[in-house]
Amino acid sequence: MNNPTDNAKLTPAMRQYQHFKGQYPEAILFFRMGDFYETFYEDAKICSQVLGIALTSRNKGENPIPLAGIPYHAIDGYLHKMIKAGYKVAICEQMEDASQAKGVVKRDVVRLVTPGTLTEDALLDENVGNYLAAFCFAGNCKASLGSSPGLRAGLAWVDLSTGQFFAQPMDGRHLLDELVRLTPAECIYNEDSLETNELFKKFISQLKEITATTLTPRPGWQFDPFQTNETVKKHFGTASLEGFGFEHADCCIAAAGAVLHYLNETQKTALTHINTLRKVSRERFLQIDKTTLRSLEIERTIRDGTPAGSLLHSIDKTQTAMGARKLRLWVCYPLNDMEHIQRRQDSIAELVQLDQIRDKLRKLLTNIADIERITTRISTARATPRDLLGLGHTLRQMPEIKILLNECSTEMPGQLAQQCDCLEQLADLIESAINPQAGLSYRDGNVIQTGFDEEVDRLRGICQDGQSWLAKYQKKLIEQTGLNSLKVGFNKVFGYYVEVSRVYKGQVPVDFVRKQTVKNAERYITDELKRYETEALNAQQRCRELEEKLFQDIRSRIAAQTPRLQQVADAVAKIDVLTSLAHIARHRNYCRPQMHLDPELEIIEGRHPVLDVTMAGSPEQFVPNDVTLGGRTGDIAIITGPNMSGKSTYIRQTALLVLMAQMGSYIPAQSASIGLVDRIFTRVGASDELTRGQSTFMVEMIETANILNNATSRSLVILDEIGRGTSTYDGLALAWAITEHIAAKIKCRTLFATHYHEITELADLLNNVKNLNVAVREWKDEVVFLHKIIEGRTDKSYGIHVARLAGIPKNVITRSNEILEELESSFSREAHTPQLGGRIEAKPSGEQFLFDILPPDPLLEKLKETDLNNLTPLQAINLLNEIKKELENR
Ligand code: ADP
Ligand code: MG
């Protein structure tokens, strides 16, 4: 509880505190008192813990109030920590100068800082957008969520730091995927739905589990269709939303309205930089669901969740934060329309050729500030002098960038050149007005450049002349009094003084007024010095106030140009992404993929975009591979081969290359011809996955069901080791039936890596299925994985070879080989003899069927199910012991 004391007993300031705390019960209240932001009660305890600051108390006597304070100038760092720790912070400022206040100082909450509403660089990651999202379902989401295809959902999101605002109507089933792809910092939702709808509750808990977003419940009326429609119209000052491409009852408008409500409530500043609402439609983009995003390691790796090792990290050679953020969007939202892809490709092709122009552009970009976020801070009146300087400097680069772009002949550079507004007058204004040495805060003074404003110069003159005036005055006094050791000085507490050694105490003139006694000396004040003091201090104060006013004035003049500045920022971001992609294409020897609309795919000598870079320079070179899928070459490729031979790498690489191609980028291959893909689906083996409460097998089946239910003939499906999470025969049966279903019903381009060699028999039964395997060279008793994908099937798993590589002791390996030989001979597994196919007729319908085969040998079963990769040496020995014992007992 935050209010343990009787209100009447509190001081006026504390009563004021209670008043504001009551308005923001869910936030930590930073209460400005002089040079500190103080926190009290529970808040103080939390802050002291989270921020590692001292917990003290106010009213040391009877009713001590826990207190923890932070110095006002260090607020950014502390805010960052609080937000990171998942708290919201309400900032309560003093609204008047404490010295002028009658009674208690006027205060007000000026802002509620939440994870989704940050604008300061110190609080943000510069390379990722910071989104606040709102979502809702049509018709109060009474129908079943997650399964019913008809249920509409609305999603809206804003990046307050850049002013970009989007809304997307969609099928409710896609909402979770879209939220995962967006990774909003904060999500607001209708709290009434939570109370009334079980499925909504489940949705929220799923969202909590999968993402790290902060969830903020909001009252139901803020999602009301009528209210929100009005709110959005009012914000943009339009009579209807049709101009933005929305229909009247689009439920994403409810979400957009809720976003605006929330911003109005938390920000308390103008939101004019949010000047358009863009409609996003899923169809325009290549769809990547949450599983694919994760398993293709697009933004971060599965193993440790870091960006290093991800696709984005490996292709990001952008020079600006705006470019890095834009590239992330291009990677997470690849395109699904030929024209747009080709437009990007054309300009990259040109920039690949024009080495000089590209390099010059990239060099110029290194001098560019994050003007997208600066523009926002300018229009929300939070920009610092340094922000303005950064903007001015950036604008000065624009003419040269423009000239370089105009030397290109393709469409995009031309458009971008037009978008590069140089805003010369603004740049001039900033240059003439802002002192290049200005500090972080305009309150520190020295912000306005000399020569910009006469009055500022005059007042500064008075302050600066102080030194020479004092020296002159001292000289005059020495002459008057004949006291050579007399000094005129200044100290913070007593102000200006004349100091005379105690020895000459008796010789001072009568109009010297004694002020202070120090060791061996007396200090005095004179009328003249007093007058000077008043004027100097006043001048300083007046100068500071004037500078503040001028600064705010300049800031609002720049704010009036917000839309133009946003255009420039967008252009710079795109130039950065295009030149960065052209740069890697040129230096890493990428090719331009030919795009078309047939559901076919051919990549010659393709490389994995990440391994291609990380393995370069290592003795083991990355081995390029070809892919042909779709059309006459068959839709489905089944890839078999030993563990660690490169199956997973090959199939993921294919998906990544398609994704890059649809971004409009060049790709690491010798040549490629790629038919547009509408969705990439992936199902990655259980051993590569983390589990989330559900059994891995259940997860595996849910994801597979999703593929079978939603893939179209234009999709690309990547299956890695499905069926691994259950018993061998179950798994095999499922894998078989799933492949049949895709081959017969969906007929989409599919790559299926599996350790079930039996599945290779499907190629004999279905004409659109083919076999690939990974080449292995056996030499004496050495086995070498060549990582080369070749046509045909394989029958050996080389598990014991991998066990040896992993460091299983030699005697265990030798013994395993003996056992394996024995097992193989007793079951006479003949290579390349159809085993299942002989017994089962392939059912193109993919219906369930039962296996009609001999009961399996339990020993063989056990060995097959053992994942040698995950066995410790000790477990391996125990396993071998068990096998041996059982064999002996036969
Ligand atoms: P699998 O799925 O067959 O078990 P992976 O695809 O996981 O094998 O590959 C295992 C390792 O082999 C990779 O980590 C990589 O180091 C290496 N590798 C895979 N493909 C290639 C390749 N084309 N060229 C070089 N090394 C490769
Ligand atoms: Mg694998």
PDB file of C-alpha atoms in Angstrom, residues 470-654:
ATOM      1  CA  LEU A 470      36.712  42.508 -11.111  1.00  0.00           C
ATOM      2  CA  ALA A 471      40.402  42.833 -11.929  1.00  0.00           C
ATOM      3  CA  LYS A 472      39.930  46.504 -12.689  1.00  0.00           C
ATOM      4  CA  TYR A 473      37.946  47.051  -9.507  1.00  0.00           C
ATOM      5  CA  GLN A 474      40.617  45.308  -7.444  1.00  0.00           C
ATOM      6  CA  LYS A 475      43.283  47.516  -8.928  1.00  0.00           C
ATOM      7  CA  LYS A 476      41.214  50.597  -8.151  1.00  0.00           C
ATOM      8  CA  LEU A 477      40.695  49.567  -4.506  1.00  0.00           C
ATOM      9  CA  ILE A 478      44.386  48.841  -4.041  1.00  0.00           C
ATOM     10  CA  GLU A 479      45.166  52.296  -5.336  1.00  0.00           C
ATOM     11  CA  GLN A 480      42.549  53.888  -3.072  1.00  0.00           C
ATOM     12  CA  THR A 481      43.544  52.042   0.104  1.00  0.00           C
ATOM     13  CA  GLY A 482      47.212  51.381  -0.494  1.00  0.00           C
ATOM     14  CA  LEU A 483      46.649  47.779   0.678  1.00  0.00           C
ATOM     15  CA  ASN A 484      48.655  45.762  -1.843  1.00  0.00           C
ATOM     16  CA  SER A 485      47.426  42.347  -0.688  1.00  0.00           C
ATOM     17  CA  LEU A 486      43.740  43.279  -1.090  1.00  0.00           C
ATOM     18  CA  LYS A 487      41.809  40.809  -3.255  1.00  0.00           C
ATOM     19  CA  VAL A 488      38.359  40.818  -4.865  1.00  0.00           C
ATOM     20  CA  GLY A 489      36.849  37.351  -5.070  1.00  0.00           C
ATOM     21  CA  PHE A 490      33.672  35.266  -5.331  1.00  0.00           C
ATOM     22  CA  ASN A 491      32.290  32.340  -3.469  1.00  0.00           C
ATOM     23  CA  LYS A 492      29.081  30.460  -3.991  1.00  0.00           C
ATOM     24  CA  VAL A 493      27.619  31.026  -0.547  1.00  0.00           C
ATOM     25  CA  PHE A 494      28.556  34.614   0.165  1.00  0.00           C
ATOM     26  CA  GLY A 495      28.823  35.988  -3.351  1.00  0.00           C
ATOM     27  CA  TYR A 496      31.345  38.733  -4.158  1.00  0.00           C
ATOM     28  CA  TYR A 497      33.702  40.061  -1.472  1.00  0.00           C
ATOM     29  CA  VAL A 498      36.801  42.125  -0.850  1.00  0.00           C
ATOM     30  CA  GLU A 499      39.371  40.231   1.184  1.00  0.00           C
ATOM     31  CA  VAL A 500      41.888  41.983   3.417  1.00  0.00           C
ATOM     32  CA  SER A 501      44.546  40.282   5.532  1.00  0.00           C
ATOM     33  CA  ARG A 502      43.728  40.502   9.244  1.00  0.00           C
ATOM     34  CA  VAL A 503      46.898  42.455   9.884  1.00  0.00           C
ATOM     35  CA  TYR A 504      45.466  45.441   7.969  1.00  0.00           C
ATOM     36  CA  LYS A 505      42.022  45.166   9.514  1.00  0.00           C
ATOM     37  CA  GLY A 506      42.327  48.606  11.022  1.00  0.00           C
ATOM     38  CA  GLN A 507      43.177  50.297   7.723  1.00  0.00           C
ATOM     39  CA  VAL A 508      40.038  49.498   5.683  1.00  0.00           C
ATOM     40  CA  PRO A 509      37.811  52.424   4.615  1.00  0.00           C
ATOM     41  CA  VAL A 510      34.651  52.979   6.680  1.00  0.00           C
ATOM     42  CA  ASP A 511      32.278  52.172   3.817  1.00  0.00           C
ATOM     43  CA  PHE A 512      33.581  48.562   3.701  1.00  0.00           C
ATOM     44  CA  VAL A 513      30.896  46.394   5.341  1.00  0.00           C
ATOM     45  CA  ARG A 514      32.229  43.304   7.095  1.00  0.00           C
ATOM     46  CA  LYS A 515      30.694  40.112   5.758  1.00  0.00           C
ATOM     47  CA  GLN A 516      32.701  37.120   6.904  1.00  0.00           C
ATOM     48  CA  THR A 517      35.786  36.207   8.891  1.00  0.00           C
ATOM     49  CA  VAL A 518      38.128  33.573   7.534  1.00  0.00           C
ATOM     50  CA  LYS A 519      41.477  32.324   8.731  1.00  0.00           C
ATOM     51  CA  ASN A 520      43.914  35.259   8.817  1.00  0.00           C
ATOM     52  CA  ALA A 521      41.595  37.514   6.820  1.00  0.00           C
ATOM     53  CA  GLU A 522      38.395  39.540   6.848  1.00  0.00           C
ATOM     54  CA  ARG A 523      35.934  39.775   3.963  1.00  0.00           C
ATOM     55  CA  TYR A 524      33.905  42.885   3.135  1.00  0.00           C
ATOM     56  CA  ILE A 525      31.315  44.055   0.692  1.00  0.00           C
ATOM     57  CA  THR A 526      31.055  47.516  -0.870  1.00  0.00           C
ATOM     58  CA  ASP A 527      28.076  49.252  -2.429  1.00  0.00           C
ATOM     59  CA  GLU A 528      29.661  49.222  -5.840  1.00  0.00           C
ATOM     60  CA  LEU A 529      30.437  45.515  -5.605  1.00  0.00           C
ATOM     61  CA  LYS A 530      26.904  44.833  -4.409  1.00  0.00           C
ATOM     62  CA  ARG A 531      25.444  46.655  -7.435  1.00  0.00           C
ATOM     63  CA  TYR A 532      27.719  44.747  -9.735  1.00  0.00           C
ATOM     64  CA  GLU A 533      26.706  41.455  -8.129  1.00  0.00           C
ATOM     65  CA  THR A 534      23.023  42.087  -8.686  1.00  0.00           C
ATOM     66  CA  GLU A 535      23.529  43.022 -12.284  1.00  0.00           C
ATOM     67  CA  ALA A 536      25.814  40.075 -13.053  1.00  0.00           C
ATOM     68  CA  LEU A 537      23.547  37.514 -11.440  1.00  0.00           C
ATOM     69  CA  ASN A 538      20.526  39.011 -13.089  1.00  0.00           C
ATOM     70  CA  ALA A 539      22.204  39.016 -16.441  1.00  0.00           C
ATOM     71  CA  GLN A 540      23.031  35.367 -16.122  1.00  0.00           C
ATOM     72  CA  GLN A 541      19.495  34.468 -15.167  1.00  0.00           C
ATOM     73  CA  ARG A 542      18.002  36.640 -17.904  1.00  0.00           C
ATOM     74  CA  CYS A 543      20.373  35.241 -20.485  1.00  0.00           C
ATOM     75  CA  ARG A 544      19.442  31.693 -19.592  1.00  0.00           C
ATOM     76  CA  GLU A 545      15.746  32.441 -19.825  1.00  0.00           C
ATOM     77  CA  LEU A 546      16.177  34.167 -23.128  1.00  0.00           C
ATOM     78  CA  GLU A 547      18.239  31.318 -24.553  1.00  0.00           C
ATOM     79  CA  GLU A 548      15.572  28.868 -23.443  1.00  0.00           C
ATOM     80  CA  LYS A 549      12.902  30.870 -25.174  1.00  0.00           C
ATOM     81  CA  LEU A 550      14.918  31.239 -28.365  1.00  0.00           C
ATOM     82  CA  PHE A 551      15.728  27.545 -28.398  1.00  0.00           C
ATOM     83  CA  GLN A 552      12.101  26.564 -28.014  1.00  0.00           C
ATOM     84  CA  ASP A 553      11.208  28.976 -30.719  1.00  0.00           C
ATOM     85  CA  ILE A 554      13.705  27.497 -33.165  1.00  0.00           C
ATOM     86  CA  ARG A 555      12.556  24.040 -32.248  1.00  0.00           C
ATOM     87  CA  SER A 556       8.980  24.822 -33.082  1.00  0.00           C
ATOM     88  CA  ARG A 557       9.992  26.423 -36.378  1.00  0.00           C
ATOM     89  CA  ILE A 558      11.687  23.149 -37.281  1.00  0.00           C
ATOM     90  CA  ALA A 559       8.713  21.166 -35.987  1.00  0.00           C
ATOM     91  CA  ALA A 560       6.578  22.873 -38.606  1.00  0.00           C
ATOM     92  CA  GLN A 561       8.614  20.990 -41.237  1.00  0.00           C
ATOM     93  CA  THR A 562       7.993  17.557 -39.709  1.00  0.00           C
ATOM     94  CA  PRO A 563       6.470  15.878 -42.791  1.00  0.00           C
ATOM     95  CA  ARG A 564       9.321  17.032 -45.012  1.00  0.00           C
ATOM     96  CA  LEU A 565      11.891  15.828 -42.519  1.00  0.00           C
ATOM     97  CA  GLN A 566      10.152  12.474 -42.276  1.00  0.00           C
ATOM     98  CA  GLN A 567      10.399  12.168 -46.051  1.00  0.00           C
ATOM     99  CA  VAL A 568      14.119  12.806 -45.904  1.00  0.00           C
ATOM    100  CA  ALA A 569      14.556  10.287 -43.125  1.00  0.00           C
ATOM    101  CA  ASP A 570      12.682   7.647 -45.097  1.00  0.00           C
ATOM    102  CA  ALA A 571      14.781   8.340 -48.184  1.00  0.00           C
ATOM    103  CA  VAL A 572      18.026   8.117 -46.243  1.00  0.00           C
ATOM    104  CA  ALA A 573      16.953   4.814 -44.701  1.00  0.00           C
ATOM    105  CA  LYS A 574      16.180   3.334 -48.124  1.00  0.00           C
ATOM    106  CA  ILE A 575      19.390   4.615 -49.696  1.00  0.00           C
ATOM    107  CA  ASP A 576      21.260   3.050 -46.818  1.00  0.00           C
ATOM    108  CA  VAL A 577      19.572  -0.335 -47.250  1.00  0.00           C
ATOM    109  CA  LEU A 578      20.021  -0.384 -51.023  1.00  0.00           C
ATOM    110  CA  THR A 579      23.687   0.581 -50.902  1.00  0.00           C
ATOM    111  CA  SER A 580      24.305  -1.859 -48.075  1.00  0.00           C
ATOM    112  CA  LEU A 581      22.714  -4.733 -50.029  1.00  0.00           C
ATOM    113  CA  ALA A 582      24.617  -3.706 -53.166  1.00  0.00           C
ATOM    114  CA  HIS A 583      27.814  -3.548 -51.139  1.00  0.00           C
ATOM    115  CA  ILE A 584      27.547  -7.135 -49.894  1.00  0.00           C
ATOM    116  CA  ALA A 585      26.322  -8.351 -53.279  1.00  0.00           C
ATOM    117  CA  ARG A 586      29.467  -6.920 -54.829  1.00  0.00           C
ATOM    118  CA  HIS A 587      31.923  -8.054 -52.191  1.00  0.00           C
ATOM    119  CA  ARG A 588      30.457 -11.475 -51.498  1.00  0.00           C
ATOM    120  CA  ASN A 589      29.880 -12.397 -55.068  1.00  0.00           C
ATOM    121  CA  TYR A 590      26.096 -12.646 -55.036  1.00  0.00           C
ATOM    122  CA  CYS A 591      23.879 -12.989 -58.083  1.00  0.00           C
ATOM    123  CA  ARG A 592      20.634 -11.418 -59.165  1.00  0.00           C
ATOM    124  CA  PRO A 593      17.908 -14.056 -59.000  1.00  0.00           C
ATOM    125  CA  GLN A 594      15.483 -14.158 -61.921  1.00  0.00           C
ATOM    126  CA  MET A 595      11.991 -13.882 -60.518  1.00  0.00           C
ATOM    127  CA  HIS A 596       8.877 -15.334 -62.150  1.00  0.00           C
ATOM    128  CA  LEU A 597       5.407 -16.591 -61.344  1.00  0.00           C
ATOM    129  CA  ASP A 598       5.699 -20.329 -62.048  1.00  0.00           C
ATOM    130  CA  PRO A 599       5.824 -22.476 -58.932  1.00  0.00           C
ATOM    131  CA  GLU A 600       9.361 -23.535 -59.697  1.00  0.00           C
ATOM    132  CA  LEU A 601      12.704 -22.971 -58.114  1.00  0.00           C
ATOM    133  CA  GLU A 602      16.231 -23.381 -59.364  1.00  0.00           C
ATOM    134  CA  ILE A 603      19.341 -22.290 -57.548  1.00  0.00           C
ATOM    135  CA  ILE A 604      22.762 -23.145 -58.895  1.00  0.00           C
ATOM    136  CA  GLU A 605      25.685 -23.276 -56.479  1.00  0.00           C
ATOM    137  CA  GLY A 606      23.722 -21.697 -53.668  1.00  0.00           C
ATOM    138  CA  ARG A 607      25.427 -20.893 -50.368  1.00  0.00           C
ATOM    139  CA  HIS A 608      24.070 -20.406 -46.873  1.00  0.00           C
ATOM    140  CA  PRO A 609      24.128 -16.610 -46.344  1.00  0.00           C
ATOM    141  CA  VAL A 610      25.453 -16.889 -42.789  1.00  0.00           C
ATOM    142  CA  LEU A 611      27.853 -19.858 -43.027  1.00  0.00           C
ATOM    143  CA  ASP A 612      29.172 -18.512 -46.312  1.00  0.00           C
ATOM    144  CA  VAL A 613      30.518 -15.555 -44.360  1.00  0.00           C
ATOM    145  CA  THR A 614      31.509 -17.234 -41.108  1.00  0.00           C
ATOM    146  CA  MET A 615      33.316 -20.098 -42.843  1.00  0.00           C
ATOM    147  CA  ALA A 616      35.169 -17.861 -45.286  1.00  0.00           C
ATOM    148  CA  GLY A 617      38.802 -17.892 -44.364  1.00  0.00           C
ATOM    149  CA  SER A 618      38.508 -21.085 -42.309  1.00  0.00           C
ATOM    150  CA  PRO A 619      40.285 -24.140 -43.752  1.00  0.00           C
ATOM    151  CA  GLU A 620      36.907 -25.772 -44.358  1.00  0.00           C
ATOM    152  CA  GLN A 621      35.208 -23.906 -47.161  1.00  0.00           C
ATOM    153  CA  PHE A 622      31.458 -23.816 -47.462  1.00  0.00           C
ATOM    154  CA  VAL A 623      30.318 -26.264 -50.137  1.00  0.00           C
ATOM    155  CA  PRO A 624      27.784 -24.718 -52.557  1.00  0.00           C
ATOM    156  CA  ASN A 625      24.787 -26.769 -53.604  1.00  0.00           C
ATOM    157  CA  ASP A 626      22.111 -26.765 -56.295  1.00  0.00           C
ATOM    158  CA  VAL A 627      18.349 -26.955 -55.816  1.00  0.00           C
ATOM    159  CA  THR A 628      15.696 -27.647 -58.383  1.00  0.00           C
ATOM    160  CA  LEU A 629      12.124 -27.971 -57.278  1.00  0.00           C
ATOM    161  CA  GLY A 630       8.684 -27.747 -58.829  1.00  0.00           C
ATOM    162  CA  GLY A 631       7.604 -28.211 -62.417  1.00  0.00           C
ATOM    163  CA  ARG A 632       8.889 -31.282 -64.172  1.00  0.00           C
ATOM    164  CA  THR A 633      11.660 -31.845 -61.675  1.00  0.00           C
ATOM    165  CA  GLY A 634       9.187 -32.709 -58.961  1.00  0.00           C
ATOM    166  CA  ASP A 635       7.691 -30.814 -56.078  1.00  0.00           C
ATOM    167  CA  ILE A 636       9.105 -32.729 -53.164  1.00  0.00           C
ATOM    168  CA  ALA A 637      12.718 -33.573 -52.472  1.00  0.00           C
ATOM    169  CA  ILE A 638      13.470 -36.031 -49.708  1.00  0.00           C
ATOM    170  CA  ILE A 639      16.969 -35.570 -48.369  1.00  0.00           C
ATOM    171  CA  THR A 640      18.611 -38.383 -46.522  1.00  0.00           C
ATOM    172  CA  GLY A 641      22.124 -38.599 -45.216  1.00  0.00           C
ATOM    173  CA  PRO A 642      24.035 -39.103 -42.028  1.00  0.00           C
ATOM    174  CA  ASN A 643      23.779 -36.822 -39.061  1.00  0.00           C
ATOM    175  CA  MET A 644      25.940 -33.744 -39.366  1.00  0.00           C
ATOM    176  CA  SER A 645      26.308 -34.110 -43.092  1.00  0.00           C
ATOM    177  CA  GLY A 646      24.523 -30.862 -43.945  1.00  0.00           C
ATOM    178  CA  LYS A 647      20.850 -31.691 -44.512  1.00  0.00           C
ATOM    179  CA  SER A 648      19.443 -29.015 -42.274  1.00  0.00           C
ATOM    180  CA  THR A 649      21.872 -26.450 -43.596  1.00  0.00           C
ATOM    181  CA  TYR A 650      20.822 -27.230 -47.152  1.00  0.00           C
ATOM    182  CA  ILE A 651      17.089 -26.922 -46.651  1.00  0.00           C
ATOM    183  CA  ARG A 652      17.305 -23.802 -44.481  1.00  0.00           C
ATOM    184  CA  GLN A 653      19.670 -22.223 -46.939  1.00  0.00           C
ATOM    185  CA  THR A 654      17.107 -22.719 -49.677  1.00  0.00           C
TER     186      THR A 654
END
